[in-house]
Amino acid sequence: AAELEYESVLCVKPDVNVYRIPPRTSNRGYRASDWKLDHPDWTGRLRVTSKGKTAYIKLEDKVSGELFAQAPIEQYPGIAVETVADSSRYFVIRIQDGTGRSAFIGIGFTDRGDAFDFNVSLQDHFKWVKQETEISKESQEADTRPKLDLGFKEGQTIKLNIGNMTSKKGGAAKPRVSGSGGLSLLPPPPGGKIAVPPIPPPSSTAIANHVTPPPVQKSSNASSADILLDLDAPASASKAPVSATTDLWGDFSTASSAVPNQAPQQSNWVQF
């Protein structure tokens, strides 16, 4: 896995000053005022890279890019990188060579913004390292926990109750009848019958106001036309019983009463 890791660049600053610092005599921390700030011991380029979870501060030559010193950092803040007590532009880093020897040197930036970028790049990298560590720890704990078996066992079944579905006996679900006003009315029982309201008997007034055609005078000569004229006679209307269901002229009783009696008209039938 270490061979597959690649190196990424986190920050590059073209100007950085390097100082030799005196050994720390107490626990009060480093102070940049104790250094010879006007006469740096080396000037070059700073590059911050990362490979895996480890960050590297590399001091390189501006022109050739030759490596001057390198400081591996495995924790920040920590002993590998420390800030000074009297300035935000100066830091103390621990450099190491290939043989395992280490030394503490001071670095400083002319621009305060460069110092801020250098500090933030290290903070972001180790924040990512912390998140990766927590995620890997949670995944390992999840692997050790007993897994839940949510599958169906052999012969195990479930039952679902869904509305408006056909029952086991084959009968369809009864639909709800929606009445007026948005209220749901239950359907009538299956064995019941709806009673038909009775038809009221015809009143005597409707029979009295029944409109009959005027009488037609018969001709002196008896022929087959007399039989047809007998259909219009008022006597035939009085013989047939009048029912309320066939009385289509009852609504015109008032209109017929207002018409005056007219003289009987002559028949238009022609005798052969």
PDB file of N, CA, C and O in Angstrom, residues 111-164:
ATOM      1  N   ASP A 111       6.120  38.044   3.915  1.00  0.00           N
ATOM      2  CA  ASP A 111       4.700  38.389   3.841  1.00  0.00           C
ATOM      3  C   ASP A 111       3.929  37.584   4.891  1.00  0.00           C
ATOM      4  O   ASP A 111       4.116  36.372   5.030  1.00  0.00           O
ATOM      5  N   ARG A 112       3.045  38.249   5.600  1.00  0.00           N
ATOM      6  CA  ARG A 112       2.233  37.574   6.616  1.00  0.00           C
ATOM      7  C   ARG A 112       1.229  36.607   5.971  1.00  0.00           C
ATOM      8  O   ARG A 112       0.867  35.601   6.561  1.00  0.00           O
ATOM      9  N   GLY A 113       0.771  36.909   4.745  1.00  0.00           N
ATOM     10  CA  GLY A 113      -0.147  36.014   4.055  1.00  0.00           C
ATOM     11  C   GLY A 113       0.491  34.680   3.717  1.00  0.00           C
ATOM     12  O   GLY A 113      -0.178  33.626   3.745  1.00  0.00           O
ATOM     13  N   ASP A 114       1.796  34.677   3.384  1.00  0.00           N
ATOM     14  CA  ASP A 114       2.482  33.415   3.112  1.00  0.00           C
ATOM     15  C   ASP A 114       2.548  32.556   4.364  1.00  0.00           C
ATOM     16  O   ASP A 114       2.396  31.318   4.291  1.00  0.00           O
ATOM     17  N   ALA A 115       2.751  33.159   5.494  1.00  0.00           N
ATOM     18  CA  ALA A 115       2.780  32.406   6.752  1.00  0.00           C
ATOM     19  C   ALA A 115       1.401  31.815   7.069  1.00  0.00           C
ATOM     20  O   ALA A 115       1.291  30.688   7.572  1.00  0.00           O
ATOM     21  N   PHE A 116       0.351  32.567   6.748  1.00  0.00           N
ATOM     22  CA  PHE A 116      -1.007  32.065   6.979  1.00  0.00           C
ATOM     23  C   PHE A 116      -1.305  30.860   6.081  1.00  0.00           C
ATOM     24  O   PHE A 116      -1.873  29.853   6.537  1.00  0.00           O
ATOM     25  N   ASP A 117      -0.912  30.934   4.811  1.00  0.00           N
ATOM     26  CA  ASP A 117      -1.141  29.813   3.893  1.00  0.00           C
ATOM     27  C   ASP A 117      -0.363  28.577   4.333  1.00  0.00           C
ATOM     28  O   ASP A 117      -0.868  27.441   4.212  1.00  0.00           O
ATOM     29  N   PHE A 118       0.850  28.755   4.792  1.00  0.00           N
ATOM     30  CA  PHE A 118       1.655  27.632   5.269  1.00  0.00           C
ATOM     31  C   PHE A 118       0.991  26.946   6.458  1.00  0.00           C
ATOM     32  O   PHE A 118       0.906  25.710   6.517  1.00  0.00           O
ATOM     33  N   ASN A 119       0.477  27.720   7.370  1.00  0.00           N
ATOM     34  CA  ASN A 119      -0.183  27.162   8.560  1.00  0.00           C
ATOM     35  C   ASN A 119      -1.478  26.436   8.188  1.00  0.00           C
ATOM     36  O   ASN A 119      -1.761  25.346   8.687  1.00  0.00           O
ATOM     37  N   VAL A 120      -2.292  27.031   7.284  1.00  0.00           N
ATOM     38  CA  VAL A 120      -3.573  26.439   6.911  1.00  0.00           C
ATOM     39  C   VAL A 120      -3.377  25.139   6.137  1.00  0.00           C
ATOM     40  O   VAL A 120      -4.154  24.179   6.300  1.00  0.00           O
ATOM     41  N   SER A 121      -2.367  25.057   5.286  1.00  0.00           N
ATOM     42  CA  SER A 121      -2.132  23.836   4.518  1.00  0.00           C
ATOM     43  C   SER A 121      -1.825  22.655   5.442  1.00  0.00           C
ATOM     44  O   SER A 121      -2.310  21.531   5.207  1.00  0.00           O
ATOM     45  N   LEU A 122      -1.077  22.889   6.487  1.00  0.00           N
ATOM     46  CA  LEU A 122      -0.809  21.810   7.445  1.00  0.00           C
ATOM     47  C   LEU A 122      -2.060  21.445   8.243  1.00  0.00           C
ATOM     48  O   LEU A 122      -2.326  20.257   8.497  1.00  0.00           O
ATOM     49  N   GLN A 123      -2.862  22.428   8.624  1.00  0.00           N
ATOM     50  CA  GLN A 123      -4.088  22.149   9.371  1.00  0.00           C
ATOM     51  C   GLN A 123      -5.080  21.337   8.542  1.00  0.00           C
ATOM     52  O   GLN A 123      -5.692  20.386   9.046  1.00  0.00           O
ATOM     53  N   ASP A 124      -5.260  21.687   7.276  1.00  0.00           N
ATOM     54  CA  ASP A 124      -6.195  20.960   6.415  1.00  0.00           C
ATOM     55  C   ASP A 124      -5.759  19.512   6.208  1.00  0.00           C
ATOM     56  O   ASP A 124      -6.596  18.594   6.176  1.00  0.00           O
ATOM     57  N   HIS A 125      -4.460  19.309   6.034  1.00  0.00           N
ATOM     58  CA  HIS A 125      -3.982  17.940   5.809  1.00  0.00           C
ATOM     59  C   HIS A 125      -4.247  17.051   7.019  1.00  0.00           C
ATOM     60  O   HIS A 125      -4.774  15.929   6.870  1.00  0.00           O
ATOM     61  N   PHE A 126      -3.941  17.518   8.196  1.00  0.00           N
ATOM     62  CA  PHE A 126      -4.115  16.674   9.379  1.00  0.00           C
ATOM     63  C   PHE A 126      -5.583  16.601   9.822  1.00  0.00           C
ATOM     64  O   PHE A 126      -5.948  15.669  10.536  1.00  0.00           O
ATOM     65  N   LYS A 127      -6.379  17.533   9.377  1.00  0.00           N
ATOM     66  CA  LYS A 127      -7.824  17.382   9.588  1.00  0.00           C
ATOM     67  C   LYS A 127      -8.351  16.232   8.734  1.00  0.00           C
ATOM     68  O   LYS A 127      -9.196  15.442   9.175  1.00  0.00           O
ATOM     69  N   TRP A 128      -7.860  16.138   7.503  1.00  0.00           N
ATOM     70  CA  TRP A 128      -8.244  15.019   6.649  1.00  0.00           C
ATOM     71  C   TRP A 128      -7.750  13.687   7.218  1.00  0.00           C
ATOM     72  O   TRP A 128      -8.446  12.671   7.167  1.00  0.00           O
ATOM     73  N   VAL A 129      -6.534  13.684   7.772  1.00  0.00           N
ATOM     74  CA  VAL A 129      -5.996  12.461   8.389  1.00  0.00           C
ATOM     75  C   VAL A 129      -6.875  12.019   9.555  1.00  0.00           C
ATOM     76  O   VAL A 129      -7.148  10.815   9.731  1.00  0.00           O
ATOM     77  N   LYS A 130      -7.361  12.950  10.340  1.00  0.00           N
ATOM     78  CA  LYS A 130      -8.216  12.615  11.475  1.00  0.00           C
ATOM     79  C   LYS A 130      -9.532  12.009  11.008  1.00  0.00           C
ATOM     80  O   LYS A 130     -10.026  11.024  11.587  1.00  0.00           O
ATOM     81  N   GLN A 131     -10.129  12.573   9.962  1.00  0.00           N
ATOM     82  CA  GLN A 131     -11.384  12.037   9.440  1.00  0.00           C
ATOM     83  C   GLN A 131     -11.199  10.635   8.875  1.00  0.00           C
ATOM     84  O   GLN A 131     -12.030   9.747   9.083  1.00  0.00           O
ATOM     85  N   GLU A 132     -10.096  10.408   8.163  1.00  0.00           N
ATOM     86  CA  GLU A 132      -9.835   9.075   7.616  1.00  0.00           C
ATOM     87  C   GLU A 132      -9.636   8.048   8.722  1.00  0.00           C
ATOM     88  O   GLU A 132     -10.077   6.898   8.613  1.00  0.00           O
ATOM     89  N   THR A 133      -8.997   8.461   9.796  1.00  0.00           N
ATOM     90  CA  THR A 133      -8.785   7.540  10.914  1.00  0.00           C
ATOM     91  C   THR A 133     -10.097   7.156  11.569  1.00  0.00           C
ATOM     92  O   THR A 133     -10.336   5.988  11.909  1.00  0.00           O
ATOM     93  N   GLU A 134     -11.001   8.138  11.742  1.00  0.00           N
ATOM     94  CA  GLU A 134     -12.302   7.849  12.349  1.00  0.00           C
ATOM     95  C   GLU A 134     -13.153   6.954  11.451  1.00  0.00           C
ATOM     96  O   GLU A 134     -13.838   6.050  11.940  1.00  0.00           O
ATOM     97  N   ILE A 135     -13.102   7.181  10.142  1.00  0.00           N
ATOM     98  CA  ILE A 135     -13.893   6.360   9.225  1.00  0.00           C
ATOM     99  C   ILE A 135     -13.393   4.918   9.221  1.00  0.00           C
ATOM    100  O   ILE A 135     -14.182   3.962   9.248  1.00  0.00           O
ATOM    101  N   SER A 136     -12.075   4.734   9.196  1.00  0.00           N
ATOM    102  CA  SER A 136     -11.534   3.374   9.211  1.00  0.00           C
ATOM    103  C   SER A 136     -11.831   2.666  10.525  1.00  0.00           C
ATOM    104  O   SER A 136     -12.106   1.461  10.549  1.00  0.00           O
ATOM    105  N   LYS A 137     -11.832   3.413  11.626  1.00  0.00           N
ATOM    106  CA  LYS A 137     -12.150   2.814  12.915  1.00  0.00           C
ATOM    107  C   LYS A 137     -13.609   2.384  12.970  1.00  0.00           C
ATOM    108  O   LYS A 137     -13.942   1.310  13.485  1.00  0.00           O
ATOM    109  N   GLU A 138     -14.516   3.198  12.441  1.00  0.00           N
ATOM    110  CA  GLU A 138     -15.932   2.828  12.426  1.00  0.00           C
ATOM    111  C   GLU A 138     -16.187   1.617  11.536  1.00  0.00           C
ATOM    112  O   GLU A 138     -17.008   0.758  11.864  1.00  0.00           O
ATOM    113  N   SER A 139     -15.489   1.544  10.408  1.00  0.00           N
ATOM    114  CA  SER A 139     -15.674   0.389   9.533  1.00  0.00           C
ATOM    115  C   SER A 139     -15.172  -0.897  10.188  1.00  0.00           C
ATOM    116  O   SER A 139     -15.775  -1.966  10.031  1.00  0.00           O
ATOM    117  N   GLN A 140     -14.083  -0.808  10.943  1.00  0.00           N
ATOM    118  CA  GLN A 140     -13.580  -1.994  11.638  1.00  0.00           C
ATOM    119  C   GLN A 140     -14.537  -2.437  12.742  1.00  0.00           C
ATOM    120  O   GLN A 140     -14.763  -3.628  12.946  1.00  0.00           O
ATOM    121  N   GLU A 141     -15.118  -1.455  13.449  1.00  0.00           N
ATOM    122  CA  GLU A 141     -16.089  -1.814  14.483  1.00  0.00           C
ATOM    123  C   GLU A 141     -17.346  -2.428  13.873  1.00  0.00           C
ATOM    124  O   GLU A 141     -17.942  -3.339  14.443  1.00  0.00           O
ATOM    125  N   ALA A 142     -17.749  -1.940  12.705  1.00  0.00           N
ATOM    126  CA  ALA A 142     -18.931  -2.505  12.058  1.00  0.00           C
ATOM    127  C   ALA A 142     -18.682  -3.942  11.589  1.00  0.00           C
ATOM    128  O   ALA A 142     -19.595  -4.774  11.584  1.00  0.00           O
ATOM    129  N   ASP A 143     -17.438  -4.241  11.204  1.00  0.00           N
ATOM    130  CA  ASP A 143     -17.136  -5.608  10.768  1.00  0.00           C
ATOM    131  C   ASP A 143     -17.144  -6.593  11.930  1.00  0.00           C
ATOM    132  O   ASP A 143     -17.467  -7.771  11.754  1.00  0.00           O
ATOM    133  N   THR A 144     -16.775  -6.123  13.115  1.00  0.00           N
ATOM    134  CA  THR A 144     -16.734  -7.019  14.272  1.00  0.00           C
ATOM    135  C   THR A 144     -18.111  -7.228  14.891  1.00  0.00           C
ATOM    136  O   THR A 144     -18.301  -8.198  15.629  1.00  0.00           O
ATOM    137  N   ARG A 145     -19.054  -6.366  14.629  1.00  0.00           N
ATOM    138  CA  ARG A 145     -20.390  -6.519  15.202  1.00  0.00           C
ATOM    139  C   ARG A 145     -21.114  -7.682  14.524  1.00  0.00           C
ATOM    140  O   ARG A 145     -20.904  -7.971  13.350  1.00  0.00           O
ATOM    141  N   PRO A 146     -21.996  -8.358  15.265  1.00  0.00           N
ATOM    142  CA  PRO A 146     -22.789  -9.427  14.635  1.00  0.00           C
ATOM    143  C   PRO A 146     -23.769  -8.837  13.626  1.00  0.00           C
ATOM    144  O   PRO A 146     -24.460  -7.861  13.892  1.00  0.00           O
ATOM    145  N   LYS A 147     -23.820  -9.461  12.461  1.00  0.00           N
ATOM    146  CA  LYS A 147     -24.685  -8.970  11.404  1.00  0.00           C
ATOM    147  C   LYS A 147     -26.099  -9.497  11.593  1.00  0.00           C
ATOM    148  O   LYS A 147     -26.306 -10.637  12.005  1.00  0.00           O
ATOM    149  N   LEU A 148     -27.065  -8.646  11.302  1.00  0.00           N
ATOM    150  CA  LEU A 148     -28.468  -9.021  11.409  1.00  0.00           C
ATOM    151  C   LEU A 148     -28.892  -9.803  10.170  1.00  0.00           C
ATOM    152  O   LEU A 148     -28.629  -9.375   9.038  1.00  0.00           O
ATOM    153  N   ASP A 149     -29.550 -10.921  10.413  1.00  0.00           N
ATOM    154  CA  ASP A 149     -30.068 -11.735   9.318  1.00  0.00           C
ATOM    155  C   ASP A 149     -31.541 -11.396   9.125  1.00  0.00           C
ATOM    156  O   ASP A 149     -32.404 -11.846   9.881  1.00  0.00           O
ATOM    157  N   LEU A 150     -31.841 -10.559   8.128  1.00  0.00           N
ATOM    158  CA  LEU A 150     -33.209 -10.118   7.863  1.00  0.00           C
ATOM    159  C   LEU A 150     -33.891 -10.923   6.762  1.00  0.00           C
ATOM    160  O   LEU A 150     -34.985 -10.569   6.330  1.00  0.00           O
ATOM    161  N   GLY A 151     -33.264 -12.006   6.323  1.00  0.00           N
ATOM    162  CA  GLY A 151     -33.867 -12.806   5.266  1.00  0.00           C
ATOM    163  C   GLY A 151     -34.949 -13.732   5.811  1.00  0.00           C
ATOM    164  O   GLY A 151     -35.044 -14.004   7.023  1.00  0.00           O
ATOM    165  N   PHE A 152     -35.791 -14.232   4.906  1.00  0.00           N
ATOM    166  CA  PHE A 152     -36.864 -15.149   5.285  1.00  0.00           C
ATOM    167  C   PHE A 152     -36.285 -16.535   5.545  1.00  0.00           C
ATOM    168  O   PHE A 152     -35.459 -17.033   4.782  1.00  0.00           O
ATOM    169  N   LYS A 153     -36.749 -17.113   6.610  1.00  0.00           N
ATOM    170  CA  LYS A 153     -36.376 -18.494   6.892  1.00  0.00           C
ATOM    171  C   LYS A 153     -37.201 -19.423   6.003  1.00  0.00           C
ATOM    172  O   LYS A 153     -38.160 -19.015   5.363  1.00  0.00           O
ATOM    173  N   GLU A 154     -36.833 -20.685   5.975  1.00  0.00           N
ATOM    174  CA  GLU A 154     -37.533 -21.646   5.150  1.00  0.00           C
ATOM    175  C   GLU A 154     -38.942 -21.871   5.681  1.00  0.00           C
ATOM    176  O   GLU A 154     -39.129 -22.194   6.857  1.00  0.00           O
ATOM    177  N   GLY A 155     -39.947 -21.652   4.821  1.00  0.00           N
ATOM    178  CA  GLY A 155     -41.339 -21.814   5.220  1.00  0.00           C
ATOM    179  C   GLY A 155     -41.957 -20.599   5.879  1.00  0.00           C
ATOM    180  O   GLY A 155     -43.134 -20.615   6.234  1.00  0.00           O
ATOM    181  N   GLN A 156     -41.212 -19.535   6.040  1.00  0.00           N
ATOM    182  CA  GLN A 156     -41.736 -18.337   6.691  1.00  0.00           C
ATOM    183  C   GLN A 156     -42.463 -17.468   5.677  1.00  0.00           C
ATOM    184  O   GLN A 156     -41.985 -17.260   4.555  1.00  0.00           O
ATOM    185  N   THR A 157     -43.643 -16.989   6.051  1.00  0.00           N
ATOM    186  CA  THR A 157     -44.456 -16.142   5.174  1.00  0.00           C
ATOM    187  C   THR A 157     -44.900 -14.907   5.935  1.00  0.00           C
ATOM    188  O   THR A 157     -44.831 -14.857   7.168  1.00  0.00           O
ATOM    189  N   ILE A 158     -45.358 -13.939   5.197  1.00  0.00           N
ATOM    190  CA  ILE A 158     -45.905 -12.722   5.780  1.00  0.00           C
ATOM    191  C   ILE A 158     -47.276 -12.481   5.187  1.00  0.00           C
ATOM    192  O   ILE A 158     -47.617 -13.001   4.119  1.00  0.00           O
ATOM    193  N   LYS A 159     -48.082 -11.691   5.869  1.00  0.00           N
ATOM    194  CA  LYS A 159     -49.436 -11.380   5.448  1.00  0.00           C
ATOM    195  C   LYS A 159     -49.581  -9.876   5.366  1.00  0.00           C
ATOM    196  O   LYS A 159     -49.238  -9.162   6.302  1.00  0.00           O
ATOM    197  N   LEU A 160     -50.091  -9.391   4.237  1.00  0.00           N
ATOM    198  CA  LEU A 160     -50.295  -7.974   4.006  1.00  0.00           C
ATOM    199  C   LEU A 160     -51.784  -7.709   3.865  1.00  0.00           C
ATOM    200  O   LEU A 160     -52.479  -8.404   3.116  1.00  0.00           O
ATOM    201  N   ASN A 161     -52.291  -6.724   4.593  1.00  0.00           N
ATOM    202  CA  ASN A 161     -53.689  -6.303   4.497  1.00  0.00           C
ATOM    203  C   ASN A 161     -53.746  -4.991   3.724  1.00  0.00           C
ATOM    204  O   ASN A 161     -53.305  -3.957   4.204  1.00  0.00           O
ATOM    205  N   ILE A 162     -54.286  -5.077   2.516  1.00  0.00           N
ATOM    206  CA  ILE A 162     -54.383  -3.905   1.640  1.00  0.00           C
ATOM    207  C   ILE A 162     -55.853  -3.655   1.360  1.00  0.00           C
ATOM    208  O   ILE A 162     -56.605  -4.582   1.036  1.00  0.00           O
ATOM    209  N   GLY A 163     -56.294  -2.420   1.500  1.00  0.00           N
ATOM    210  CA  GLY A 163     -57.692  -2.078   1.275  1.00  0.00           C
ATOM    211  C   GLY A 163     -58.091  -2.199  -0.188  1.00  0.00           C
ATOM    212  O   GLY A 163     -57.265  -2.119  -1.103  1.00  0.00           O
ATOM    213  N   ASN A 164     -59.431  -2.419  -0.412  1.00  0.00           N
ATOM    214  CA  ASN A 164     -60.019  -2.515  -1.756  1.00  0.00           C
ATOM    215  C   ASN A 164     -59.391  -3.640  -2.589  1.00  0.00           C
ATOM    216  O   ASN A 164     -59.177  -3.517  -3.793  1.00  0.00           O
TER     217      ASN A 164
END
